[in-house]
Short mmCIF file of C-alpha atoms and ligand atoms in Angstrom, two decimals:
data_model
loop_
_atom_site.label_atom_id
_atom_site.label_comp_id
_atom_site.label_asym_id
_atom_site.label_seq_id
_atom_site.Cartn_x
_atom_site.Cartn_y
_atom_site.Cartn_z
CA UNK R 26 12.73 126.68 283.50
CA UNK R 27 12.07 125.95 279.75
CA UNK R 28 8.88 123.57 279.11
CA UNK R 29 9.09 120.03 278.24
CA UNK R 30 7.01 119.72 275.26
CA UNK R 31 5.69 115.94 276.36
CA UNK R 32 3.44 117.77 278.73
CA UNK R 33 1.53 118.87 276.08
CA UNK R 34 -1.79 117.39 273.93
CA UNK R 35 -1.67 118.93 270.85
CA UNK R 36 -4.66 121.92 272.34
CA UNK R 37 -2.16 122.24 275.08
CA UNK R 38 0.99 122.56 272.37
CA UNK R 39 -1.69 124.99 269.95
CA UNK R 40 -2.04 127.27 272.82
CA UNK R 41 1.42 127.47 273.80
CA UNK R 42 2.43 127.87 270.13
CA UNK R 43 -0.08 130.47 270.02
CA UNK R 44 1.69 132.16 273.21
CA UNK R 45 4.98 132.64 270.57
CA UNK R 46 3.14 134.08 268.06
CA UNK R 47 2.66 130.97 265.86
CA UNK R 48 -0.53 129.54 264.19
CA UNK R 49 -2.08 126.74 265.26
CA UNK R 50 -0.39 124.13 262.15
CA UNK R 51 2.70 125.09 263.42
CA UNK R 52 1.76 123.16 266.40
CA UNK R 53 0.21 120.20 264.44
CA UNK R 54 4.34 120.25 262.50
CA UNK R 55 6.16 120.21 266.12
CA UNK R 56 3.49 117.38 267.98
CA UNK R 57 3.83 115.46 264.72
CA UNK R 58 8.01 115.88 264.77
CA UNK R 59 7.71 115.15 268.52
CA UNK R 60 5.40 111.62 268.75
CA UNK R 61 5.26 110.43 265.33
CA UNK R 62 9.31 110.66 264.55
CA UNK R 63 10.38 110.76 268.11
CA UNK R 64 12.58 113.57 267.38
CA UNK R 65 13.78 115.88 270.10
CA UNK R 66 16.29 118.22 268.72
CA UNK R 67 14.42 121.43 267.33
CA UNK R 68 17.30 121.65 264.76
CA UNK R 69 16.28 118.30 263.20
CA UNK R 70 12.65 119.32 262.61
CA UNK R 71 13.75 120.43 258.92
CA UNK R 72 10.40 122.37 258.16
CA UNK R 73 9.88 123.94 260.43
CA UNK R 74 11.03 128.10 260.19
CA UNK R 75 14.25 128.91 261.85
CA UNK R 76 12.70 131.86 263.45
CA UNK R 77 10.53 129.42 265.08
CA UNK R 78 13.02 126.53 265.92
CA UNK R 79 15.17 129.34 267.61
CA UNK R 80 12.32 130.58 269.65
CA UNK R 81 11.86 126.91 270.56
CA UNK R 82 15.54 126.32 271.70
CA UNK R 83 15.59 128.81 274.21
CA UNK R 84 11.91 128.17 275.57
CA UNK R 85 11.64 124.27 275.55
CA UNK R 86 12.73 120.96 275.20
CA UNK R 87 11.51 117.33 275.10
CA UNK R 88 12.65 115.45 277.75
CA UNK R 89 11.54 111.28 278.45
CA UNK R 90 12.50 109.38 281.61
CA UNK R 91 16.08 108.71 282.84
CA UNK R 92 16.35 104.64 282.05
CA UNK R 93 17.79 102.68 285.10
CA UNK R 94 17.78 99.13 283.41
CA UNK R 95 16.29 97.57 280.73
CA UNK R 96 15.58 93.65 280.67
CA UNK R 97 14.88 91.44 277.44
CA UNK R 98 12.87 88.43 278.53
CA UNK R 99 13.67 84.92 276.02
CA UNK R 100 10.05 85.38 275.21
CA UNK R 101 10.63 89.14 273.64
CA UNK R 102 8.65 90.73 276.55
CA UNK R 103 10.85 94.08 277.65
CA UNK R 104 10.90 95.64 280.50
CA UNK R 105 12.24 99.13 281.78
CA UNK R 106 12.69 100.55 284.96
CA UNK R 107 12.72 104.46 284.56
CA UNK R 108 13.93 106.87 287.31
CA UNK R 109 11.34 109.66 288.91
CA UNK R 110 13.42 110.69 291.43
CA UNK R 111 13.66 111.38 294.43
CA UNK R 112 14.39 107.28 294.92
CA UNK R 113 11.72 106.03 293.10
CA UNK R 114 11.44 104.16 290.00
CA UNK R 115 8.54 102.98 287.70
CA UNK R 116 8.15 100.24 285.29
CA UNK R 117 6.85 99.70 281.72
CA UNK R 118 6.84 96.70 279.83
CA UNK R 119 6.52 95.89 276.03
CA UNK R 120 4.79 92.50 274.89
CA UNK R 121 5.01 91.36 271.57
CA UNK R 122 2.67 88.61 270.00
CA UNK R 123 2.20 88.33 266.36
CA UNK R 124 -0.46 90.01 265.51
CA UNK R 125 0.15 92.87 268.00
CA UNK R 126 2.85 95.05 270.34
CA UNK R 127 1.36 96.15 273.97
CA UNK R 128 2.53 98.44 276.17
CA UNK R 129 1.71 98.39 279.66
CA UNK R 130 2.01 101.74 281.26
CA UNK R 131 2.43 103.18 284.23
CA UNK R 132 0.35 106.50 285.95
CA UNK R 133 2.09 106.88 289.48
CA UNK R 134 4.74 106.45 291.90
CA UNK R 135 3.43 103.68 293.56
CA UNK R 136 -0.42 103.12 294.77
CA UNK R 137 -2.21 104.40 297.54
CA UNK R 138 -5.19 101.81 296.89
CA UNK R 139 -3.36 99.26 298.72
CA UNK R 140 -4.55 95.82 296.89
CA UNK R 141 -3.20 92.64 299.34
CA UNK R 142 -1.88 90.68 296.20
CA UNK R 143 -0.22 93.79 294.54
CA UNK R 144 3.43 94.69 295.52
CA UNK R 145 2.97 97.94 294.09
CA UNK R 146 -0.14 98.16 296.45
CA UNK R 147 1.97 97.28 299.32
CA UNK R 148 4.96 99.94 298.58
CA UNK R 149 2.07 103.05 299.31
CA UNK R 150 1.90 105.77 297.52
CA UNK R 151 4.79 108.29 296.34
CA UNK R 152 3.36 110.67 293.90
CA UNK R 153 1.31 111.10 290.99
CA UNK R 154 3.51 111.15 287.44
CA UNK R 155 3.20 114.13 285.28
CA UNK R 156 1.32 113.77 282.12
CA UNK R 157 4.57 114.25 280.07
CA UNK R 158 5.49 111.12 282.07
CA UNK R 159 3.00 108.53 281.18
CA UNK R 160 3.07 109.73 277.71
CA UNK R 161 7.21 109.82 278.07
CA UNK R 162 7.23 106.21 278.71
CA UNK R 163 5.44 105.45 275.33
CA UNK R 164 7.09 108.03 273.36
CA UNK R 165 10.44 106.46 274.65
CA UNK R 166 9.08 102.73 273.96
CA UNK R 167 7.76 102.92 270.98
CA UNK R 168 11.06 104.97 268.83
CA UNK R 169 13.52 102.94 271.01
CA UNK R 170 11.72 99.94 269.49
CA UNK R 171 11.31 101.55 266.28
CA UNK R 172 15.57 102.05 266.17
CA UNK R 173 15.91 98.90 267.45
CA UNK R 174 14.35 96.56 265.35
CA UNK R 175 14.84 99.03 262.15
CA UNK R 176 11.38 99.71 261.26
CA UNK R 177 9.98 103.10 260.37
CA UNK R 178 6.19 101.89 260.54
CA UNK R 179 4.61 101.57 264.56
CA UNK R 180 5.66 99.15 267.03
CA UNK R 181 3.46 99.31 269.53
CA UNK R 182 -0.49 99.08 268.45
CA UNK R 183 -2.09 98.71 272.02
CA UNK R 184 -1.29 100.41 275.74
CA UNK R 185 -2.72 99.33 278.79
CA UNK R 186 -2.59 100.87 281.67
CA UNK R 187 -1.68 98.27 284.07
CA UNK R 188 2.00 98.96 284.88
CA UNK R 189 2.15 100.79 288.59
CA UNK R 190 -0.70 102.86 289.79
CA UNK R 191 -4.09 103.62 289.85
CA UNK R 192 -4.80 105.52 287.02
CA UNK R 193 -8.46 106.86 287.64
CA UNK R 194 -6.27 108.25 290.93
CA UNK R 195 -4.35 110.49 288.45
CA UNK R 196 -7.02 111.09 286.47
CA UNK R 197 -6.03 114.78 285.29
CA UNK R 198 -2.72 113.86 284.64
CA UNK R 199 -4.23 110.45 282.47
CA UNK R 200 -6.52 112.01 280.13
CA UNK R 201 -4.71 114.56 278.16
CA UNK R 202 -2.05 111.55 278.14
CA UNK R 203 -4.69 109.46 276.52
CA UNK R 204 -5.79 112.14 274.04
CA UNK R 205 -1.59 111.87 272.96
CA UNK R 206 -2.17 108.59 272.28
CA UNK R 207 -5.33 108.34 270.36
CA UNK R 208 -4.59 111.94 268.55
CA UNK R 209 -3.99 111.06 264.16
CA UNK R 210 -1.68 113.83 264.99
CA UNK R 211 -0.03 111.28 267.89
CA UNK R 212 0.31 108.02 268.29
CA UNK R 213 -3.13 107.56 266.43
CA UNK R 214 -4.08 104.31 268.20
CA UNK R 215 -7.75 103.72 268.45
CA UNK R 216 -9.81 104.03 271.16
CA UNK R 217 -10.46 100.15 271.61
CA UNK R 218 -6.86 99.67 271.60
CA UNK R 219 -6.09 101.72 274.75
CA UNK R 220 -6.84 100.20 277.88
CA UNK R 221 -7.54 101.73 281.04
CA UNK R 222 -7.52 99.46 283.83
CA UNK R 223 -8.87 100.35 287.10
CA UNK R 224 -9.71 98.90 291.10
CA UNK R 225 -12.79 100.62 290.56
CA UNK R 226 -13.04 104.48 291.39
CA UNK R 227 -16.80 105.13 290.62
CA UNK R 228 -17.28 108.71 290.17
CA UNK R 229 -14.10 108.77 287.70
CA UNK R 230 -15.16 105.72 285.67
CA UNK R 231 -18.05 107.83 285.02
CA UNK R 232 -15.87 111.07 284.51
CA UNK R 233 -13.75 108.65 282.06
CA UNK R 234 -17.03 107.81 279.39
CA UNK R 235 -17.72 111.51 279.22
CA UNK R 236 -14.03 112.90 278.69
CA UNK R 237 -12.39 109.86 276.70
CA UNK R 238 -14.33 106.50 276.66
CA UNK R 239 -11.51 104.25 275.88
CA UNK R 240 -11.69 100.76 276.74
CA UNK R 241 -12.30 99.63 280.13
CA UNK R 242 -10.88 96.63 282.34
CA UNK R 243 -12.40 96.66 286.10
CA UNK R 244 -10.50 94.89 289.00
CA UNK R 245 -13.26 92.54 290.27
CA UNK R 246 -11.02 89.96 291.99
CA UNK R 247 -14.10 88.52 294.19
CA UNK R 248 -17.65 88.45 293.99
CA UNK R 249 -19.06 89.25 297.15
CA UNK R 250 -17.99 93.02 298.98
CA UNK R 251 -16.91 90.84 302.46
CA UNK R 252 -14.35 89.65 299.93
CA UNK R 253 -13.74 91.98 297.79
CA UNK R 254 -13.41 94.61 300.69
CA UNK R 255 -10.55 92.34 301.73
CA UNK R 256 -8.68 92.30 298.90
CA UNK R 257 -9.31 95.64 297.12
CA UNK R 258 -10.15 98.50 300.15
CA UNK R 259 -11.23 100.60 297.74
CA UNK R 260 -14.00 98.31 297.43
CA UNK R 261 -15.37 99.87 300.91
CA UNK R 262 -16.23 102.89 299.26
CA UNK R 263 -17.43 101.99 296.24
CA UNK R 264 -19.08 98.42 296.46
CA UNK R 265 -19.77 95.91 293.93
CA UNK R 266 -23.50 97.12 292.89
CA UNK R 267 -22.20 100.62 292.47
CA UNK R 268 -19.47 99.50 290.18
CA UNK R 269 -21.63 97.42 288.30
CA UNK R 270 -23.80 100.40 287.99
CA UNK R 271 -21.32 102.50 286.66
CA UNK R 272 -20.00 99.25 284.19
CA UNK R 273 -23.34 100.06 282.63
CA UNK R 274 -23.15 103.90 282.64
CA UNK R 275 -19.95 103.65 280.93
CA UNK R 276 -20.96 101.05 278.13
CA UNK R 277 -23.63 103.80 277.06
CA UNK R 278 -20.74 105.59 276.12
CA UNK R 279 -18.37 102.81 274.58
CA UNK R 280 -21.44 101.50 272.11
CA UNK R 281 -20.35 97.78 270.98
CA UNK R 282 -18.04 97.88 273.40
CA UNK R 283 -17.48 95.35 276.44
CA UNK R 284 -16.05 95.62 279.97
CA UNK R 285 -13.07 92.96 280.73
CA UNK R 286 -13.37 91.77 284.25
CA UNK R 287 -9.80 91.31 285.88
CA UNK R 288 -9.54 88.41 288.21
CA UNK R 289 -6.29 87.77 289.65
CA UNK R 290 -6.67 84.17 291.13
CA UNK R 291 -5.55 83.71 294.32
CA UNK R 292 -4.90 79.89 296.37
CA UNK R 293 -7.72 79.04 298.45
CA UNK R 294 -8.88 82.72 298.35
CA UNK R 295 -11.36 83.57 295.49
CA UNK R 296 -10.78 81.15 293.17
CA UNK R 297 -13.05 78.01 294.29
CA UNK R 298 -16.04 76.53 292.98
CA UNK R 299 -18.53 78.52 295.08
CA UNK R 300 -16.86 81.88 293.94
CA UNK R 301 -16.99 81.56 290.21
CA UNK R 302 -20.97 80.55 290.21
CA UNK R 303 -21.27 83.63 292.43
CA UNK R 304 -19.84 85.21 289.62
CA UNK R 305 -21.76 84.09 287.31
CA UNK R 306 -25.05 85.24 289.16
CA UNK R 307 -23.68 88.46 289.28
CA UNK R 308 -22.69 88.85 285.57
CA UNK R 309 -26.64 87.37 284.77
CA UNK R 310 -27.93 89.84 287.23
CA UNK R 311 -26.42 92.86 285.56
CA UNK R 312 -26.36 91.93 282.02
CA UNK R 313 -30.02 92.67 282.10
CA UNK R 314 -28.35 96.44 282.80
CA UNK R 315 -26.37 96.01 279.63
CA UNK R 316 -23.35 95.24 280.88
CA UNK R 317 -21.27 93.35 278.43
CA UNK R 318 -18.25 91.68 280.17
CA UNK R 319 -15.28 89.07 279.50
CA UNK R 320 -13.51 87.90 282.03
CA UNK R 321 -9.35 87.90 282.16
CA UNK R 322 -7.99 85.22 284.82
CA UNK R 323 -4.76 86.36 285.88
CA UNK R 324 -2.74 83.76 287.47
CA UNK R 325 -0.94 85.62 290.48
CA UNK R 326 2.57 86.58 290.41
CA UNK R 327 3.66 85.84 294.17
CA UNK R 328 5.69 88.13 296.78
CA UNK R 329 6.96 87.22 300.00
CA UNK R 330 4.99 89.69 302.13
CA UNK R 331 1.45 89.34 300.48
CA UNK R 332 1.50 85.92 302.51
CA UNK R 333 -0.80 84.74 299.46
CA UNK R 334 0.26 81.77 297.19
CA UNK R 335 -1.05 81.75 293.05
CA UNK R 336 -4.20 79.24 292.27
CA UNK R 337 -3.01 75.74 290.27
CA UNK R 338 -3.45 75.06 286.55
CA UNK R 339 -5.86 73.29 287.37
CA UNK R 340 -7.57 74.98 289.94
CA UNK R 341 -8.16 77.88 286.83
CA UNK R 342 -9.15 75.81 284.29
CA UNK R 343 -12.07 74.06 286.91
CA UNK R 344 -12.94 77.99 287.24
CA UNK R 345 -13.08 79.09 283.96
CA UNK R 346 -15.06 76.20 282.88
CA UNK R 347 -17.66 77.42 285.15
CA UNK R 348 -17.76 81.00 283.84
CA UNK R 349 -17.45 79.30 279.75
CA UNK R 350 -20.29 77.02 280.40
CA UNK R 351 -22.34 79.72 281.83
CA UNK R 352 -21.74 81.72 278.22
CA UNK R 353 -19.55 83.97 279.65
CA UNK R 354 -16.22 84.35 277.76
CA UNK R 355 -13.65 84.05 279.63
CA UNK R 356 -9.21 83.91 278.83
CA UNK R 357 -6.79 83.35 281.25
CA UNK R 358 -3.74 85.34 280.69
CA UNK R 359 -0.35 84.20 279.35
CA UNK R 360 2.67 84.71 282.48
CA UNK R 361 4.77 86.57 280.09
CA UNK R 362 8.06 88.09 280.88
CA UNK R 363 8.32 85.75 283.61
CA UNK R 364 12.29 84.84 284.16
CA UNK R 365 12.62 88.98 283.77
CA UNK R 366 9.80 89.54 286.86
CA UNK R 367 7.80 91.68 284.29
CA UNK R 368 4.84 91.54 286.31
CA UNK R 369 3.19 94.91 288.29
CA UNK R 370 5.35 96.21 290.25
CA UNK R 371 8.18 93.57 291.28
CA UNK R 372 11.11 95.10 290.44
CA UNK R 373 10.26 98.77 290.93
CA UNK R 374 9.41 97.70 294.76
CA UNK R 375 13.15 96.63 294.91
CA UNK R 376 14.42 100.01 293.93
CA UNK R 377 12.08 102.07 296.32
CA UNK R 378 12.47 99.99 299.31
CA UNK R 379 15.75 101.36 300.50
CA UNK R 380 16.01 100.82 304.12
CA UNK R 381 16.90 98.04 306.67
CA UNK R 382 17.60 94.86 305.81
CA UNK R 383 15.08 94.66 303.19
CA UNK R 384 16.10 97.70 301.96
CA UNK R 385 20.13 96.16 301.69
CA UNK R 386 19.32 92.79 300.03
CA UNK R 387 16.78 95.33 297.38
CA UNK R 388 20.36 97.21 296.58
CA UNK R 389 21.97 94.08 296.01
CA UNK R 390 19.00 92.50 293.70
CA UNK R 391 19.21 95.63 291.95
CA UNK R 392 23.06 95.98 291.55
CA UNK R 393 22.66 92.75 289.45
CA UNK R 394 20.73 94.61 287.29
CA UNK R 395 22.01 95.26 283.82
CA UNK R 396 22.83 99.42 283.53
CA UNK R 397 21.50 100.57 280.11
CA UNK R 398 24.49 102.65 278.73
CA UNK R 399 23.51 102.71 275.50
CA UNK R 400 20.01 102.31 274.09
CA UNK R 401 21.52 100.67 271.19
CA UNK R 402 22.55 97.70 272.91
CA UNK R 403 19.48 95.42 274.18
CA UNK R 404 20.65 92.51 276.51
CA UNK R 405 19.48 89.57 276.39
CA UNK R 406 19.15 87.44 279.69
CA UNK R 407 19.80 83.85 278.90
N1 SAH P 4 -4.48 99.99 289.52
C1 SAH P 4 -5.08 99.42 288.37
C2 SAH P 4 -4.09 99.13 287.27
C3 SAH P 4 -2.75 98.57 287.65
S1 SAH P 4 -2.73 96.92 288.24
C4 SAH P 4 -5.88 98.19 288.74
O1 SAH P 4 -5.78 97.74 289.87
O2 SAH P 4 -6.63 97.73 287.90
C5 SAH P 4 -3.05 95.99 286.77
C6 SAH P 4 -3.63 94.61 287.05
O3 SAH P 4 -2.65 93.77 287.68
C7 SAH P 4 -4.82 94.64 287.97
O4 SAH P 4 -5.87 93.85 287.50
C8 SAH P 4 -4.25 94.08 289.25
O5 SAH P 4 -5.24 93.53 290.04
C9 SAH P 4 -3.27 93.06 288.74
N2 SAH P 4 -2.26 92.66 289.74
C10 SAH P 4 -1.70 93.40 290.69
N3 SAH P 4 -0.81 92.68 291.41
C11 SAH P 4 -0.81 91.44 290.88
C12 SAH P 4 -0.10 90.25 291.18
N4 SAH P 4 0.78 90.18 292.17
N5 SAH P 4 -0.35 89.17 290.42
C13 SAH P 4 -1.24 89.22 289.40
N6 SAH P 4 -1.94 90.32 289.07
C14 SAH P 4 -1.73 91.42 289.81
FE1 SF4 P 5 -3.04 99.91 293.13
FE2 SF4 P 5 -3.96 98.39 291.11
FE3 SF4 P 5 -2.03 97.50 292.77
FE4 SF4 P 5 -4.53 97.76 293.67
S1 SF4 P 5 -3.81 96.38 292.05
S2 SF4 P 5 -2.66 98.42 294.74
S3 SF4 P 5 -5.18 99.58 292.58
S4 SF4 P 5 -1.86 99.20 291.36
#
């Protein structure tokens, strides 16, 4: 089997380079053909020798994701549904605002964590992707976009890794696809621009500020561990103070930097009066520890089976309020996407949910899908 050069960070592509008897800027010429110009072909990598593009043809390639279907909200927001096999299906979506392009990326076959408001959570887990796999889905992104709206300069300027999965779950798999994306030699984002967004697994948070301190976004969803037990499991093994703890650990490696708090708010769950000043005596007990937090209020994007229903407007706003007025910044994030479903893990849960009944009205939902034939041609929904 030849290798697909997406599996590689540019030590990894050095070493194998160095395995066909090339030097090391060799390497630097093919991971800069590969991510910067999206180019696949060996043939179309002009400078590099022919001895060397011949030795390439027969012992790699460069292989993305197989695209099932590709959605174009009327806001812009894009959203892909690539095929893993084996029946299941991940999702990536592109949001553009004017001063930016963000991809949110997936890191596995659904989630073994098990969160009661995620429908990812509530699929289980299938399998870890491949590192050539998380980076595929931004290599694919970023030059389809690139064609597509006929610009040679970047698209996309920030990832996050919110699409399906729990990255810190995957974590050898994530990092050398974060070094990809931060590398000058890659996708040169910077460090503050690359999100990693996590439920909260302790010991790799702290793994995380050693290896490749990007920016961090915690899952708090609640502010007591009865709570946040219920919502989050994970939170049984690693409980609010530890996390905090680690919040702290981490910042001493992200200088200037700031953790976001994630709180998805949830009807008559977590999101009353009583929980956001809990919050705030949490945040003012562990600021003292250095830890520098916003908070992101995500309004929550119902599913049948979570049996859970999304807070009001209003209901946020009285919330926020409480966390603004106590200093603490605090946005509530934009539904974007939303007549395409581009929201973790929706429509990927149709495609892998392929039995009974369930399974029968998922293969109709998806049937309506639009098939991408032709990268060329974006649809637009109306
Ligand atoms: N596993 C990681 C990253 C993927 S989920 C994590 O949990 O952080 C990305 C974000 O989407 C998380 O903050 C998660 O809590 C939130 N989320 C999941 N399901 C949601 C839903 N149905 N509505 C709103 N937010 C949701
Ligand atoms: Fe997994 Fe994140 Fe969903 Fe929880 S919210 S089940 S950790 S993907």
């Amino acid at each position: 089997m030849t290798a697909n050069l997406l599996d590689y960070d540019l030590e990894g592509l050095a070493l194998y380079c160095d395995q066909l008897g090339e030097k090391r800027y060799r390497a630097i010429q093919l991971f800069r053909w590969i991510h910067q110009k999206g180019i696949a072909h060996f043939d179309d990598m002009t400078d590099l020798a022919k001895s060397l593009r011949d030795k390439l043809a027969v012992s790699a390639h460069v292989k993305s994701l197989e695209v099932i279907s590709q959605h174009i909200s009327s806001d812009g927001t894009i959203k892909w549904l690539f095929n893993v096999g084996a029946g299941n299906a991940i999702e990536t979506v592109f949001i553009p605002e004017s001063d930016r392009g963000t991809l949110c990326v997936s890191s596995q076959a659904g989630c073994a964590v098990g969160c009661r408001f995620c429908s990812t959570g509530h699929q289980g887990f299938s399998r870890n992707l491949k590192m050539g796999e998380i980076v595929g889905q931004l290599w694919f992104a970023e030059h389809f976009l690139r064609n597509h709206l006929h610009r040679n300069d970047r698209v996309i300027s920030n990832v996050v890794m919110m699409g399906m999965g729990e990255p810190l779950q995957n974590y050898d798999e994530l990092v050398p696809a974060l070094r990809v994306m931060l590398d000058d030699h890659g996708y040169g984002l910077s460090r503050r621009r690359v999100t990693v967004s996590t439920s909260g697994v302790v010991p790799m948070m702290d793994r995380l500020a050693l290896d490749c301190p990007v920016a961090l976004a915690v899952s708090l969803h609640a502010p007591s561990d009865d709570l946040r037990s219920n919502l989050v499991p994970l939170n049984r093994k690693y409980p609010i103070a530890e996390l905090m703890e680690s919040c702290s650990r981490y910042l001493v490696h992200a200088p200037r930097d700031f953790i976001t708090f994630e709180y998805c708010m949830l009807d008559g769950v977590n999101d009353q009066v009583q929980h956001a000043k809990q919050l705030v005596s949490l945040v003012q007990k562990h600021a003292s520890d250095g830890v520098w937090c916003k908070f992101n209020l995500i309004p929550f994007n119902p599913f049948s089976a979570s049996g859970l229903l999304r807070s009001s407007a209003e209901q946020v706003q009285v919330f926020a309020g409480i966390l603004t007025d106590a200093g603490i910044v605090t946005t509530v994030r934009k539904t974007r996407g939303d007549d395409i479903d581009a929201a973790c893990g929706q429509l990927a849960g149709d495609v892998k949910d392929r039995t009974g009944v369930a399974g029968r009205m998922a293969r109709q939902r998806t049937m309506m899908l639009k098939p991408v034939s032709s990268f060329n041609h974006v649809t637009k929904e109306s």
